[in-house]
PDB file of C-alpha atoms in Angstrom:
ATOM      1  CA  MET A  20      13.273  24.092 -24.331  1.00 83.00           C
ATOM      2  CA  TYR A  21      11.963  21.071 -26.193  1.00 87.00           C
ATOM      3  CA  GLY A  22      12.380  22.934 -29.493  1.00 87.00           C
ATOM      4  CA  TRP A  23      16.034  23.518 -28.673  1.00 88.00           C
ATOM      5  CA  LEU A  24      16.423  19.854 -27.764  1.00 90.00           C
ATOM      6  CA  TRP A  25      14.803  18.797 -31.025  1.00 90.00           C
ATOM      7  CA  ARG A  26      17.090  21.025 -33.106  1.00 91.00           C
ATOM      8  CA  HIS A  27      20.213  19.735 -31.401  1.00 91.00           C
ATOM      9  CA  LEU A  28      19.463  16.032 -31.710  1.00 91.00           C
ATOM     10  CA  PRO A  29      21.198  14.246 -34.579  1.00 89.00           C
ATOM     11  CA  GLY A  30      19.580  12.167 -37.284  1.00 89.00           C
ATOM     12  CA  PRO A  31      16.254  12.221 -39.076  1.00 92.00           C
ATOM     13  CA  SER A  32      12.975  12.899 -37.307  1.00 92.00           C
ATOM     14  CA  VAL A  33      12.306   9.223 -36.621  1.00 94.00           C
ATOM     15  CA  VAL A  34      15.626   8.808 -34.840  1.00 94.00           C
ATOM     16  CA  ARG A  35      15.103  11.993 -32.832  1.00 94.00           C
ATOM     17  CA  ALA A  36      11.629  10.903 -31.786  1.00 94.00           C
ATOM     18  CA  LEU A  37      13.053   7.557 -30.731  1.00 95.00           C
ATOM     19  CA  ILE A  38      15.799   9.185 -28.695  1.00 94.00           C
ATOM     20  CA  LEU A  39      13.273  11.451 -26.985  1.00 94.00           C
ATOM     21  CA  ALA A  40      10.991   8.509 -26.202  1.00 95.00           C
ATOM     22  CA  VAL A  41      13.840   6.570 -24.633  1.00 96.00           C
ATOM     23  CA  ALA A  42      14.929   9.647 -22.674  1.00 94.00           C
ATOM     24  CA  ALA A  43      11.386  10.199 -21.401  1.00 94.00           C
ATOM     25  CA  PHE A  44      11.207   6.571 -20.309  1.00 95.00           C
ATOM     26  CA  LEU A  45      14.529   6.851 -18.487  1.00 97.00           C
ATOM     27  CA  VAL A  46      13.423  10.024 -16.700  1.00 95.00           C
ATOM     28  CA  LEU A  47      10.180   8.336 -15.645  1.00 94.00           C
ATOM     29  CA  ALA A  48      12.018   5.217 -14.496  1.00 95.00           C
ATOM     30  CA  ALA A  49      14.438   7.313 -12.430  1.00 96.00           C
ATOM     31  CA  CYS A  50      11.470   9.103 -10.870  1.00 94.00           C
ATOM     32  CA  PHE A  51       9.737   5.820  -9.967  1.00 94.00           C
ATOM     33  CA  LEU A  52      12.873   4.227  -8.578  1.00 93.00           C
ATOM     34  CA  TRP A  53      14.529   7.065  -6.705  1.00 94.00           C
ATOM     35  CA  VAL A  54      12.896  10.489  -6.895  1.00 94.00           C
ATOM     36  CA  PHE A  55       9.332   9.640  -5.858  1.00 93.00           C
ATOM     37  CA  PRO A  56      10.298   7.345  -2.965  1.00 92.00           C
ATOM     38  CA  ALA A  57      12.576  10.126  -1.737  1.00 91.00           C
ATOM     39  CA  VAL A  58       9.989  12.915  -1.862  1.00 91.00           C
ATOM     40  CA  ALA A  59       6.962  10.863  -0.709  1.00 89.00           C
ATOM     41  CA  PRO A  60       7.702  11.259   3.034  1.00 85.00           C
ATOM     42  CA  PHE A  61       7.513  15.036   2.621  1.00 85.00           C
ATOM     43  CA  MET A  62       4.044  14.968   1.095  1.00 83.00           C
ATOM     44  CA  PRO A  63       1.404  16.350   3.466  1.00 76.00           C
ATOM     45  CA  PHE A  64      -0.994  13.444   2.870  1.00 74.00           C
ATOM     46  CA  ASN A  65       1.643  10.954   3.979  1.00 71.00           C
ATOM     47  CA  GLU A  66       1.654  12.207   7.576  1.00 66.00           C
ATOM     48  CA  THR A  67      -0.031   9.172   9.075  1.00 63.00           C
ATOM     49  CA  THR A  68       1.730   8.253  12.281  1.00 64.00           C
ATOM     50  CA  VAL A  69       1.133   9.970  15.592  1.00 59.00           C
ATOM     51  CA  GLY A  70       4.011  10.321  18.004  1.00 49.00           C
ATOM     52  CA  GLU A  71       3.113   8.558  21.191  1.00 39.00           C
TER      53      GLU A  71
ATOM     54  CA  MET B  24     -16.542  11.921 -24.021  1.00 40.00           C
ATOM     55  CA  THR B  25     -18.932   9.032 -24.587  1.00 45.00           C
ATOM     56  CA  ASP B  26     -21.922  11.006 -25.763  1.00 49.00           C
ATOM     57  CA  PRO B  27     -22.147  11.410 -29.519  1.00 46.00           C
ATOM     58  CA  ALA B  28     -22.758  15.163 -29.405  1.00 45.00           C
ATOM     59  CA  ALA B  29     -19.410  15.755 -27.742  1.00 45.00           C
ATOM     60  CA  THR B  30     -17.604  13.664 -30.356  1.00 44.00           C
ATOM     61  CA  ALA B  31     -19.385  15.492 -33.121  1.00 44.00           C
ATOM     62  CA  THR B  32     -18.279  18.889 -31.883  1.00 44.00           C
ATOM     63  CA  ALA B  33     -14.783  17.636 -31.184  1.00 44.00           C
ATOM     64  CA  THR B  34     -14.172  16.517 -34.759  1.00 45.00           C
ATOM     65  CA  PRO B  35     -14.361  19.934 -36.465  1.00 45.00           C
ATOM     66  CA  ASP B  36     -12.050  21.222 -33.735  1.00 46.00           C
ATOM     67  CA  GLY B  37      -9.221  19.063 -35.030  1.00 44.00           C
ATOM     68  CA  PRO B  38      -8.468  20.793 -38.320  1.00 47.00           C
ATOM     69  CA  ALA B  39      -9.231  24.168 -36.738  1.00 46.00           C
ATOM     70  CA  ASP B  40      -6.226  23.578 -34.499  1.00 48.00           C
ATOM     71  CA  GLN B  41      -3.857  23.678 -37.406  1.00 48.00           C
ATOM     72  CA  PRO B  42      -4.065  27.366 -38.422  1.00 49.00           C
ATOM     73  CA  VAL B  43      -3.829  28.448 -34.784  1.00 48.00           C
ATOM     74  CA  ARG B  44      -0.559  26.611 -34.341  1.00 50.00           C
ATOM     75  CA  THR B  45       0.869  28.033 -37.565  1.00 49.00           C
ATOM     76  CA  ARG B  46      -0.099  31.528 -36.541  1.00 49.00           C
ATOM     77  CA  ARG B  47       1.511  31.096 -33.131  1.00 50.00           C
ATOM     78  CA  SER B  48       4.794  29.805 -34.514  1.00 51.00           C
ATOM     79  CA  SER B  49       4.996  32.552 -37.127  1.00 48.00           C
ATOM     80  CA  ARG B  50       4.295  35.255 -34.587  1.00 51.00           C
ATOM     81  CA  PRO B  51       7.900  35.894 -33.455  1.00 51.00           C
ATOM     82  CA  ARG B  52       8.988  36.191 -37.058  1.00 55.00           C
ATOM     83  CA  ARG B  53       6.398  38.858 -37.707  1.00 57.00           C
ATOM     84  CA  GLY B  54       7.103  40.689 -34.419  1.00 56.00           C
ATOM     85  CA  ALA B  55      10.017  42.789 -35.522  1.00 64.00           C
ATOM     86  CA  SER B  56      11.979  43.606 -32.381  1.00 88.00           C
ATOM     87  CA  PRO B  57      14.447  41.012 -30.953  1.00 90.00           C
ATOM     88  CA  ALA B  58      13.351  41.930 -27.416  1.00 91.00           C
ATOM     89  CA  ARG B  59       9.858  40.770 -28.190  1.00 90.00           C
ATOM     90  CA  GLN B  60      11.249  37.563 -29.698  1.00 89.00           C
ATOM     91  CA  ARG B  61      13.204  36.872 -26.519  1.00 90.00           C
ATOM     92  CA  ALA B  62      10.096  37.499 -24.435  1.00 91.00           C
ATOM     93  CA  TYR B  63       8.134  35.019 -26.518  1.00 90.00           C
ATOM     94  CA  ALA B  64      10.905  32.454 -26.164  1.00 88.00           C
ATOM     95  CA  ALA B  65      10.993  32.944 -22.394  1.00 91.00           C
ATOM     96  CA  VAL B  66       7.223  32.533 -22.091  1.00 93.00           C
ATOM     97  CA  GLY B  67       7.489  29.419 -24.223  1.00 91.00           C
ATOM     98  CA  VAL B  68      10.123  27.904 -21.942  1.00 92.00           C
ATOM     99  CA  VAL B  69       8.108  28.723 -18.820  1.00 95.00           C
ATOM    100  CA  GLY B  70       5.080  27.084 -20.401  1.00 94.00           C
ATOM    101  CA  GLU B  71       7.041  23.967 -21.269  1.00 94.00           C
ATOM    102  CA  VAL B  72       8.442  23.758 -17.747  1.00 95.00           C
ATOM    103  CA  LEU B  73       4.934  24.033 -16.276  1.00 96.00           C
ATOM    104  CA  ILE B  74       3.600  21.347 -18.607  1.00 95.00           C
ATOM    105  CA  THR B  75       6.529  19.104 -17.662  1.00 94.00           C
ATOM    106  CA  LEU B  76       5.823  19.626 -13.959  1.00 95.00           C
ATOM    107  CA  GLY B  77       2.182  18.749 -14.548  1.00 96.00           C
ATOM    108  CA  VAL B  78       3.133  15.519 -16.288  1.00 95.00           C
ATOM    109  CA  LEU B  79       5.547  14.653 -13.458  1.00 94.00           C
ATOM    110  CA  LEU B  80       2.793  15.307 -10.924  1.00 94.00           C
ATOM    111  CA  PHE B  81       0.577  12.786 -12.700  1.00 95.00           C
ATOM    112  CA  ALA B  82       3.493  10.378 -12.754  1.00 95.00           C
ATOM    113  CA  PHE B  83       3.862  10.814  -8.986  1.00 95.00           C
ATOM    114  CA  LEU B  84       0.176  10.023  -8.508  1.00 94.00           C
ATOM    115  CA  ALA B  85       0.554   6.885 -10.608  1.00 94.00           C
ATOM    116  CA  TRP B  86       3.564   5.889  -8.553  1.00 94.00           C
ATOM    117  CA  GLN B  87       1.870   6.533  -5.201  1.00 93.00           C
ATOM    118  CA  LEU B  88      -1.516   5.031  -5.983  1.00 93.00           C
ATOM    119  CA  TRP B  89      -0.500   2.136  -8.206  1.00 94.00           C
ATOM    120  CA  TRP B  90       3.189   1.365  -8.299  1.00 94.00           C
ATOM    121  CA  THR B  91       3.656   1.209  -4.501  1.00 94.00           C
ATOM    122  CA  ASP B  92       0.990  -1.531  -4.503  1.00 95.00           C
ATOM    123  CA  VAL B  93       2.718  -3.451  -7.292  1.00 95.00           C
ATOM    124  CA  GLU B  94       6.082  -3.275  -5.550  1.00 94.00           C
ATOM    125  CA  GLY B  95       4.634  -3.871  -2.076  1.00 95.00           C
ATOM    126  CA  ASN B  96       2.629  -6.935  -3.071  1.00 95.00           C
ATOM    127  CA  ARG B  97       5.654  -8.428  -4.764  1.00 95.00           C
ATOM    128  CA  ALA B  98       7.933  -7.704  -1.790  1.00 95.00           C
ATOM    129  CA  GLN B  99       5.462  -8.964   0.828  1.00 95.00           C
ATOM    130  CA  ALA B 100       4.743 -12.154  -1.097  1.00 95.00           C
ATOM    131  CA  GLU B 101       8.464 -12.767  -1.209  1.00 95.00           C
ATOM    132  CA  ILE B 102       8.819 -12.147   2.525  1.00 95.00           C
ATOM    133  CA  VAL B 103       6.104 -14.702   3.272  1.00 93.00           C
ATOM    134  CA  ARG B 104       7.699 -17.173   0.869  1.00 92.00           C
ATOM    135  CA  ASP B 105      11.122 -16.652   2.409  1.00 92.00           C
ATOM    136  CA  LEU B 106       9.846 -17.320   5.939  1.00 90.00           C
ATOM    137  CA  ASP B 107      10.316 -20.965   5.050  1.00 82.00           C
ATOM    138  CA  TRP B 108       8.162 -22.066   7.930  1.00 86.00           C
ATOM    139  CA  GLN B 109       6.925 -25.540   8.587  1.00 80.00           C
ATOM    140  CA  VAL B 110       4.088 -26.501   6.261  1.00 82.00           C
ATOM    141  CA  ALA B 111       0.886 -27.627   7.955  1.00 81.00           C
ATOM    142  CA  PRO B 112       0.661 -31.389   7.485  1.00 81.00           C
ATOM    143  CA  THR B 113      -1.718 -33.104   5.101  1.00 73.00           C
ATOM    144  CA  PRO B 114      -2.879 -36.698   5.672  1.00 68.00           C
ATOM    145  CA  GLU B 115      -0.752 -39.599   4.569  1.00 64.00           C
ATOM    146  CA  PRO B 116      -1.555 -40.699   1.020  1.00 61.00           C
ATOM    147  CA  SER B 117      -2.682 -44.028   2.435  1.00 57.00           C
ATOM    148  CA  ALA B 118      -5.318 -42.366   4.626  1.00 55.00           C
ATOM    149  CA  THR B 119      -8.866 -42.274   3.353  1.00 56.00           C
ATOM    150  CA  GLU B 120      -9.317 -38.555   4.022  1.00 58.00           C
ATOM    151  CA  THR B 121      -8.330 -36.037   1.403  1.00 61.00           C
ATOM    152  CA  GLY B 122      -7.226 -32.432   1.758  1.00 65.00           C
ATOM    153  CA  PRO B 123      -5.315 -30.891   4.636  1.00 74.00           C
ATOM    154  CA  LEU B 124      -5.766 -31.878   8.251  1.00 84.00           C
ATOM    155  CA  VAL B 125      -8.040 -29.673  10.321  1.00 88.00           C
ATOM    156  CA  ALA B 126      -6.253 -28.469  13.426  1.00 88.00           C
ATOM    157  CA  GLU B 127      -8.018 -29.283  16.685  1.00 89.00           C
ATOM    158  CA  PRO B 128      -8.812 -25.996  18.498  1.00 93.00           C
ATOM    159  CA  ARG B 129      -7.003 -25.739  21.828  1.00 93.00           C
ATOM    160  CA  ARG B 130      -8.175 -23.350  24.490  1.00 93.00           C
ATOM    161  CA  ASP B 131      -5.549 -23.927  27.162  1.00 93.00           C
ATOM    162  CA  GLU B 132      -2.653 -21.517  27.773  1.00 94.00           C
ATOM    163  CA  PRO B 133      -1.188 -20.718  24.310  1.00 95.00           C
ATOM    164  CA  PRO B 134       2.555 -20.392  23.749  1.00 95.00           C
ATOM    165  CA  VAL B 135       3.560 -16.729  23.489  1.00 95.00           C
ATOM    166  CA  MET B 136       6.814 -15.712  21.853  1.00 94.00           C
ATOM    167  CA  ALA B 137       8.981 -12.855  23.112  1.00 95.00           C
ATOM    168  CA  GLU B 138       8.962  -9.563  21.219  1.00 95.00           C
ATOM    169  CA  PRO B 139      11.513  -9.724  18.402  1.00 95.00           C
ATOM    170  CA  SER B 140      13.853  -6.936  17.404  1.00 95.00           C
ATOM    171  CA  HIS B 141      12.641  -4.029  15.300  1.00 95.00           C
ATOM    172  CA  ALA B 142      11.591  -4.783  11.705  1.00 94.00           C
ATOM    173  CA  THR B 143      11.754  -8.537  12.239  1.00 94.00           C
ATOM    174  CA  THR B 144       8.955 -10.458  10.542  1.00 95.00           C
ATOM    175  CA  PHE B 145       7.619 -12.862  13.157  1.00 95.00           C
ATOM    176  CA  ALA B 146       4.076 -13.723  12.072  1.00 96.00           C
ATOM    177  CA  THR B 147       1.600 -13.682   9.220  1.00 96.00           C
ATOM    178  CA  ILE B 148      -2.034 -12.650   9.138  1.00 96.00           C
ATOM    179  CA  GLN B 149      -4.872 -14.075   7.072  1.00 96.00           C
ATOM    180  CA  VAL B 150      -8.470 -12.928   7.041  1.00 96.00           C
ATOM    181  CA  PRO B 151     -10.874 -15.352   5.320  1.00 95.00           C
ATOM    182  CA  ARG B 152     -13.403 -12.529   4.862  1.00 95.00           C
ATOM    183  CA  TRP B 153     -10.940 -10.825   2.523  1.00 95.00           C
ATOM    184  CA  ALA B 154     -11.107 -13.623  -0.054  1.00 91.00           C
ATOM    185  CA  GLY B 155      -8.373 -13.165  -2.622  1.00 91.00           C
ATOM    186  CA  GLU B 156      -6.058 -11.276  -0.283  1.00 93.00           C
ATOM    187  CA  PRO B 157      -2.708 -13.000   0.193  1.00 94.00           C
ATOM    188  CA  GLU B 158      -1.162 -14.049   3.492  1.00 94.00           C
ATOM    189  CA  ARG B 159       0.545 -10.890   4.812  1.00 96.00           C
ATOM    190  CA  PRO B 160       3.728 -10.692   6.858  1.00 96.00           C
ATOM    191  CA  VAL B 161       3.579  -9.088  10.321  1.00 96.00           C
ATOM    192  CA  SER B 162       6.751  -7.347  11.467  1.00 96.00           C
ATOM    193  CA  GLN B 163       7.869  -5.626  14.646  1.00 96.00           C
ATOM    194  CA  GLY B 164       7.421  -1.839  14.738  1.00 94.00           C
ATOM    195  CA  THR B 165       5.052   0.662  13.172  1.00 93.00           C
ATOM    196  CA  ASP B 166       7.209   3.334  11.582  1.00 90.00           C
ATOM    197  CA  ARG B 167       6.726   3.785   7.890  1.00 89.00           C
ATOM    198  CA  ALA B 168      10.236   3.871   6.519  1.00 89.00           C
ATOM    199  CA  THR B 169      11.368   0.533   7.935  1.00 91.00           C
ATOM    200  CA  VAL B 170       8.140  -1.418   8.482  1.00 93.00           C
ATOM    201  CA  LEU B 171       4.787  -0.224   7.112  1.00 92.00           C
ATOM    202  CA  ASP B 172       5.965   0.925   3.682  1.00 92.00           C
ATOM    203  CA  VAL B 173       8.263  -2.008   3.040  1.00 93.00           C
ATOM    204  CA  LEU B 174       7.177  -4.983   5.171  1.00 94.00           C
ATOM    205  CA  GLY B 175       3.389  -4.661   5.243  1.00 93.00           C
ATOM    206  CA  VAL B 176       1.650  -5.039   8.593  1.00 96.00           C
ATOM    207  CA  GLY B 177       3.388  -3.699  11.710  1.00 96.00           C
ATOM    208  CA  HIS B 178       3.100  -4.709  15.350  1.00 96.00           C
ATOM    209  CA  TYR B 179       2.954  -1.837  17.864  1.00 95.00           C
ATOM    210  CA  GLU B 180       6.036  -2.215  19.999  1.00 94.00           C
ATOM    211  CA  GLY B 181       5.237  -2.955  23.629  1.00 93.00           C
ATOM    212  CA  THR B 182       1.780  -4.399  22.962  1.00 95.00           C
ATOM    213  CA  ALA B 183       1.060  -8.096  23.513  1.00 96.00           C
ATOM    214  CA  MET B 184       2.390 -10.752  21.177  1.00 96.00           C
ATOM    215  CA  PRO B 185       0.022 -13.246  19.463  1.00 96.00           C
ATOM    216  CA  GLY B 186      -1.884 -15.249  22.041  1.00 95.00           C
ATOM    217  CA  GLY B 187      -0.598 -13.090  24.896  1.00 95.00           C
ATOM    218  CA  VAL B 188      -2.759 -11.539  27.601  1.00 95.00           C
ATOM    219  CA  GLY B 189      -3.293  -7.905  26.579  1.00 95.00           C
ATOM    220  CA  ASN B 190      -3.730  -6.361  23.171  1.00 95.00           C
ATOM    221  CA  PHE B 191      -1.955  -7.711  20.094  1.00 96.00           C
ATOM    222  CA  ALA B 192      -2.112  -4.411  18.162  1.00 96.00           C
ATOM    223  CA  LEU B 193      -1.339  -4.126  14.465  1.00 96.00           C
ATOM    224  CA  ALA B 194      -1.110  -1.266  11.974  1.00 95.00           C
ATOM    225  CA  GLY B 195      -1.277  -1.415   8.198  1.00 94.00           C
ATOM    226  CA  HIS B 196      -1.869   0.791   5.177  1.00 94.00           C
ATOM    227  CA  ARG B 197      -5.468   1.108   3.975  1.00 93.00           C
ATOM    228  CA  THR B 198      -4.330   2.440   0.579  1.00 91.00           C
ATOM    229  CA  THR B 199      -0.959   2.408  -1.193  1.00 91.00           C
ATOM    230  CA  TYR B 200       2.106   0.292  -0.336  1.00 93.00           C
ATOM    231  CA  ALA B 201       0.237  -2.974  -1.032  1.00 94.00           C
ATOM    232  CA  LYS B 202      -2.661  -1.785   1.217  1.00 94.00           C
ATOM    233  CA  PRO B 203      -2.807  -4.865   3.496  1.00 95.00           C
ATOM    234  CA  PHE B 204      -5.803  -3.447   5.430  1.00 95.00           C
ATOM    235  CA  ASN B 205      -7.617  -2.085   2.381  1.00 94.00           C
ATOM    236  CA  ARG B 206     -10.752  -4.170   2.984  1.00 95.00           C
ATOM    237  CA  VAL B 207     -10.935  -3.618   6.725  1.00 94.00           C
ATOM    238  CA  ALA B 208     -14.443  -2.142   6.500  1.00 94.00           C
ATOM    239  CA  GLU B 209     -15.782  -5.467   5.179  1.00 95.00           C
ATOM    240  CA  LEU B 210     -15.127  -7.201   8.496  1.00 96.00           C
ATOM    241  CA  GLN B 211     -18.170  -8.267  10.477  1.00 95.00           C
ATOM    242  CA  VAL B 212     -18.538  -9.268  14.108  1.00 96.00           C
ATOM    243  CA  GLY B 213     -17.521 -12.908  14.528  1.00 95.00           C
ATOM    244  CA  ASP B 214     -15.193 -12.977  11.524  1.00 96.00           C
ATOM    245  CA  PRO B 215     -11.994 -14.942  12.164  1.00 96.00           C
ATOM    246  CA  ILE B 216      -8.573 -13.311  11.988  1.00 97.00           C
ATOM    247  CA  VAL B 217      -5.918 -16.003  11.711  1.00 96.00           C
ATOM    248  CA  VAL B 218      -2.396 -15.214  12.865  1.00 96.00           C
ATOM    249  CA  ARG B 219       0.421 -17.696  12.584  1.00 94.00           C
ATOM    250  CA  THR B 220       3.934 -17.699  13.925  1.00 94.00           C
ATOM    251  CA  SER B 221       6.576 -20.192  12.900  1.00 93.00           C
ATOM    252  CA  ASP B 222       4.921 -23.023  14.840  1.00 91.00           C
ATOM    253  CA  THR B 223       1.508 -21.870  16.112  1.00 94.00           C
ATOM    254  CA  TRP B 224      -1.872 -20.754  14.779  1.00 95.00           C
ATOM    255  CA  TYR B 225      -3.801 -18.121  16.739  1.00 96.00           C
ATOM    256  CA  VAL B 226      -7.420 -17.561  15.757  1.00 96.00           C
ATOM    257  CA  TYR B 227      -9.128 -14.348  16.885  1.00 97.00           C
ATOM    258  CA  ARG B 228     -12.712 -13.238  16.296  1.00 96.00           C
ATOM    259  CA  VAL B 229     -13.844  -9.713  15.505  1.00 97.00           C
ATOM    260  CA  THR B 230     -15.919  -8.202  18.302  1.00 96.00           C
ATOM    261  CA  SER B 231     -16.350  -4.590  17.179  1.00 95.00           C
ATOM    262  CA  THR B 232     -15.194  -1.898  14.786  1.00 95.00           C
ATOM    263  CA  GLU B 233     -14.992   1.835  15.403  1.00 94.00           C
ATOM    264  CA  ILE B 234     -13.685   5.034  13.857  1.00 95.00           C
ATOM    265  CA  VAL B 235     -11.580   7.238  16.095  1.00 94.00           C
ATOM    266  CA  MET B 236      -9.344  10.292  15.859  1.00 92.00           C
ATOM    267  CA  PRO B 237      -5.623   9.620  15.343  1.00 90.00           C
ATOM    268  CA  SER B 238      -4.927  10.925  18.852  1.00 89.00           C
ATOM    269  CA  GLN B 239      -7.051   8.210  20.525  1.00 90.00           C
ATOM    270  CA  VAL B 240      -4.167   5.853  21.101  1.00 90.00           C
ATOM    271  CA  ASP B 241      -6.004   4.067  23.932  1.00 91.00           C
ATOM    272  CA  VAL B 242      -7.501   1.738  21.302  1.00 93.00           C
ATOM    273  CA  ILE B 243      -4.244  -0.187  21.472  1.00 93.00           C
ATOM    274  CA  ALA B 244      -4.070  -0.178  25.297  1.00 94.00           C
ATOM    275  CA  PRO B 245      -3.783  -3.653  26.916  1.00 94.00           C
ATOM    276  CA  VAL B 246      -7.512  -3.345  27.613  1.00 94.00           C
ATOM    277  CA  PRO B 247      -8.754  -1.447  24.542  1.00 92.00           C
ATOM    278  CA  GLY B 248     -10.179   1.937  25.487  1.00 88.00           C
ATOM    279  CA  ASP B 249      -9.178   1.599  29.122  1.00 89.00           C
ATOM    280  CA  PRO B 250      -5.521   2.575  29.530  1.00 88.00           C
ATOM    281  CA  GLY B 251      -4.087   1.656  32.885  1.00 86.00           C
ATOM    282  CA  ALA B 252      -6.430  -1.307  33.411  1.00 89.00           C
ATOM    283  CA  THR B 253      -4.771  -4.666  33.970  1.00 92.00           C
ATOM    284  CA  PRO B 254      -5.687  -7.036  31.163  1.00 92.00           C
ATOM    285  CA  THR B 255      -7.043 -10.494  31.846  1.00 93.00           C
ATOM    286  CA  GLU B 256      -8.179 -11.226  28.283  1.00 94.00           C
ATOM    287  CA  ARG B 257      -6.361 -11.702  24.994  1.00 96.00           C
ATOM    288  CA  PHE B 258      -7.305  -9.034  22.444  1.00 96.00           C
ATOM    289  CA  ILE B 259      -6.325  -8.196  18.904  1.00 96.00           C
ATOM    290  CA  THR B 260      -6.644  -4.711  17.410  1.00 96.00           C
ATOM    291  CA  LEU B 261      -6.162  -3.716  13.773  1.00 96.00           C
ATOM    292  CA  THR B 262      -5.591  -0.015  13.105  1.00 95.00           C
ATOM    293  CA  THR B 263      -5.556   1.693   9.732  1.00 94.00           C
ATOM    294  CA  CYS B 264      -6.367   4.999   8.085  1.00 91.00           C
ATOM    295  CA  HIS B 265      -9.876   6.312   7.519  1.00 86.00           C
ATOM    296  CA  PRO B 266     -11.383   7.461   5.232  1.00 88.00           C
ATOM    297  CA  MET B 267      -9.495   5.890   2.362  1.00 88.00           C
ATOM    298  CA  PHE B 268      -6.773   8.084   0.857  1.00 87.00           C
ATOM    299  CA  SER B 269      -6.829  10.241   3.963  1.00 85.00           C
ATOM    300  CA  ALA B 270      -5.225  10.178   7.375  1.00 84.00           C
ATOM    301  CA  ARG B 271      -7.878  12.265   9.102  1.00 88.00           C
ATOM    302  CA  GLU B 272      -9.277   9.426  11.208  1.00 91.00           C
ATOM    303  CA  ARG B 273      -8.481   5.836  12.099  1.00 93.00           C
ATOM    304  CA  PHE B 274     -10.488   2.687  11.409  1.00 95.00           C
ATOM    305  CA  ILE B 275     -10.178   0.289  14.321  1.00 95.00           C
ATOM    306  CA  VAL B 276     -11.120  -3.385  14.515  1.00 96.00           C
ATOM    307  CA  HIS B 277     -11.187  -5.095  17.912  1.00 96.00           C
ATOM    308  CA  GLY B 278     -11.254  -8.812  18.426  1.00 96.00           C
ATOM    309  CA  THR B 279     -10.755 -11.414  21.118  1.00 96.00           C
ATOM    310  CA  PHE B 280      -8.797 -14.634  21.186  1.00 96.00           C
ATOM    311  CA  ASP B 281     -10.720 -17.759  20.228  1.00 96.00           C
ATOM    312  CA  TYR B 282      -8.276 -20.667  20.117  1.00 96.00           C
ATOM    313  CA  TRP B 283      -4.793 -21.745  19.175  1.00 96.00           C
ATOM    314  CA  ALA B 284      -3.289 -24.827  17.582  1.00 94.00           C
ATOM    315  CA  PRO B 285       0.199 -26.098  16.830  1.00 93.00           C
ATOM    316  CA  VAL B 286       0.991 -25.953  13.110  1.00 92.00           C
ATOM    317  CA  THR B 287       1.992 -29.616  13.277  1.00 90.00           C
ATOM    318  CA  ASP B 288      -1.657 -30.456  14.055  1.00 89.00           C
ATOM    319  CA  GLY B 289      -2.919 -29.153  10.719  1.00 89.00           C
ATOM    320  CA  THR B 290      -4.640 -26.018   9.428  1.00 91.00           C
ATOM    321  CA  PRO B 291      -7.427 -24.081  11.213  1.00 93.00           C
ATOM    322  CA  ALA B 292     -10.844 -24.894   9.781  1.00 92.00           C
ATOM    323  CA  GLU B 293     -11.336 -21.167   9.159  1.00 92.00           C
ATOM    324  CA  LEU B 294      -8.677 -21.226   6.444  1.00 91.00           C
ATOM    325  CA  LEU B 295     -10.037 -24.250   4.607  1.00 87.00           C
ATOM    326  CA  PRO B 296     -12.434 -23.714   1.711  1.00 78.00           C
ATOM    327  CA  ALA B 297     -15.078 -25.984   3.233  1.00 62.00           C
ATOM    328  CA  ALA B 298     -15.329 -23.814   6.362  1.00 46.00           C
TER     329      ALA B 298
END
């Protein structure tokens, strides 16, 4: 998977590493901003309110 | 990691890694059949996916345990700032006193506001015992999506308002989402809890703390622990999760009303450093 990605990226190794680092940061940022807030309510440890 | 023996054994491991990796990468080339090569590739992809999921799981933990606090503290500080309420007066520059005015405690009938609409921030809470904690906003409602996760402390709908006869019951996170009630276990009997609305201070004093099961909702009854009784006193109740990082039980703090003061009279002595 990552090997395939590495082989298909353009440029010398430094450029590829840079691209991958930026991509990883973007993925993480997307997770923090949208993915994690969306899945958090479904986590079992987040069941804190009791219906009255 | 810190003991020297572990470091010593770890160092020779480094170079030893190298041949292993070379052997692994050359394996498909040596394995003649293409079917075997495909199998190796598939196992490799599965492994990479699992590693990625593991990393994302750690990222989720970091988000839940750290980032929700960062975001929550920022958001709640902004809410308090945006309330734009009257500032408690300080003496005229010509006066001989320095520092803010101390509000005279009043023990007559306090003004009680009507319950606001859901998710409206109508008060703030400050607890001198939690030195270093900021002033937190208090908003109407206790569901997580619209109040507790985003606005901080929530007011149980239908319970008394600040200063009202009955039980002014609040809920807040003990961990994560800015954890407004993180230090609830530090409270001691007699500690002040200072609530303010746009124009009034309400000072309560802690009377007891207890740990109950989540189903024991009578802790927020008008007379705590005695549902159905008609209240004659003014209570406050803080509810939060217990133990930390768990929702198995609830940590409850009960208090009673001490005094009130108009904000125009000054600041309660409890909030001033000299107190």
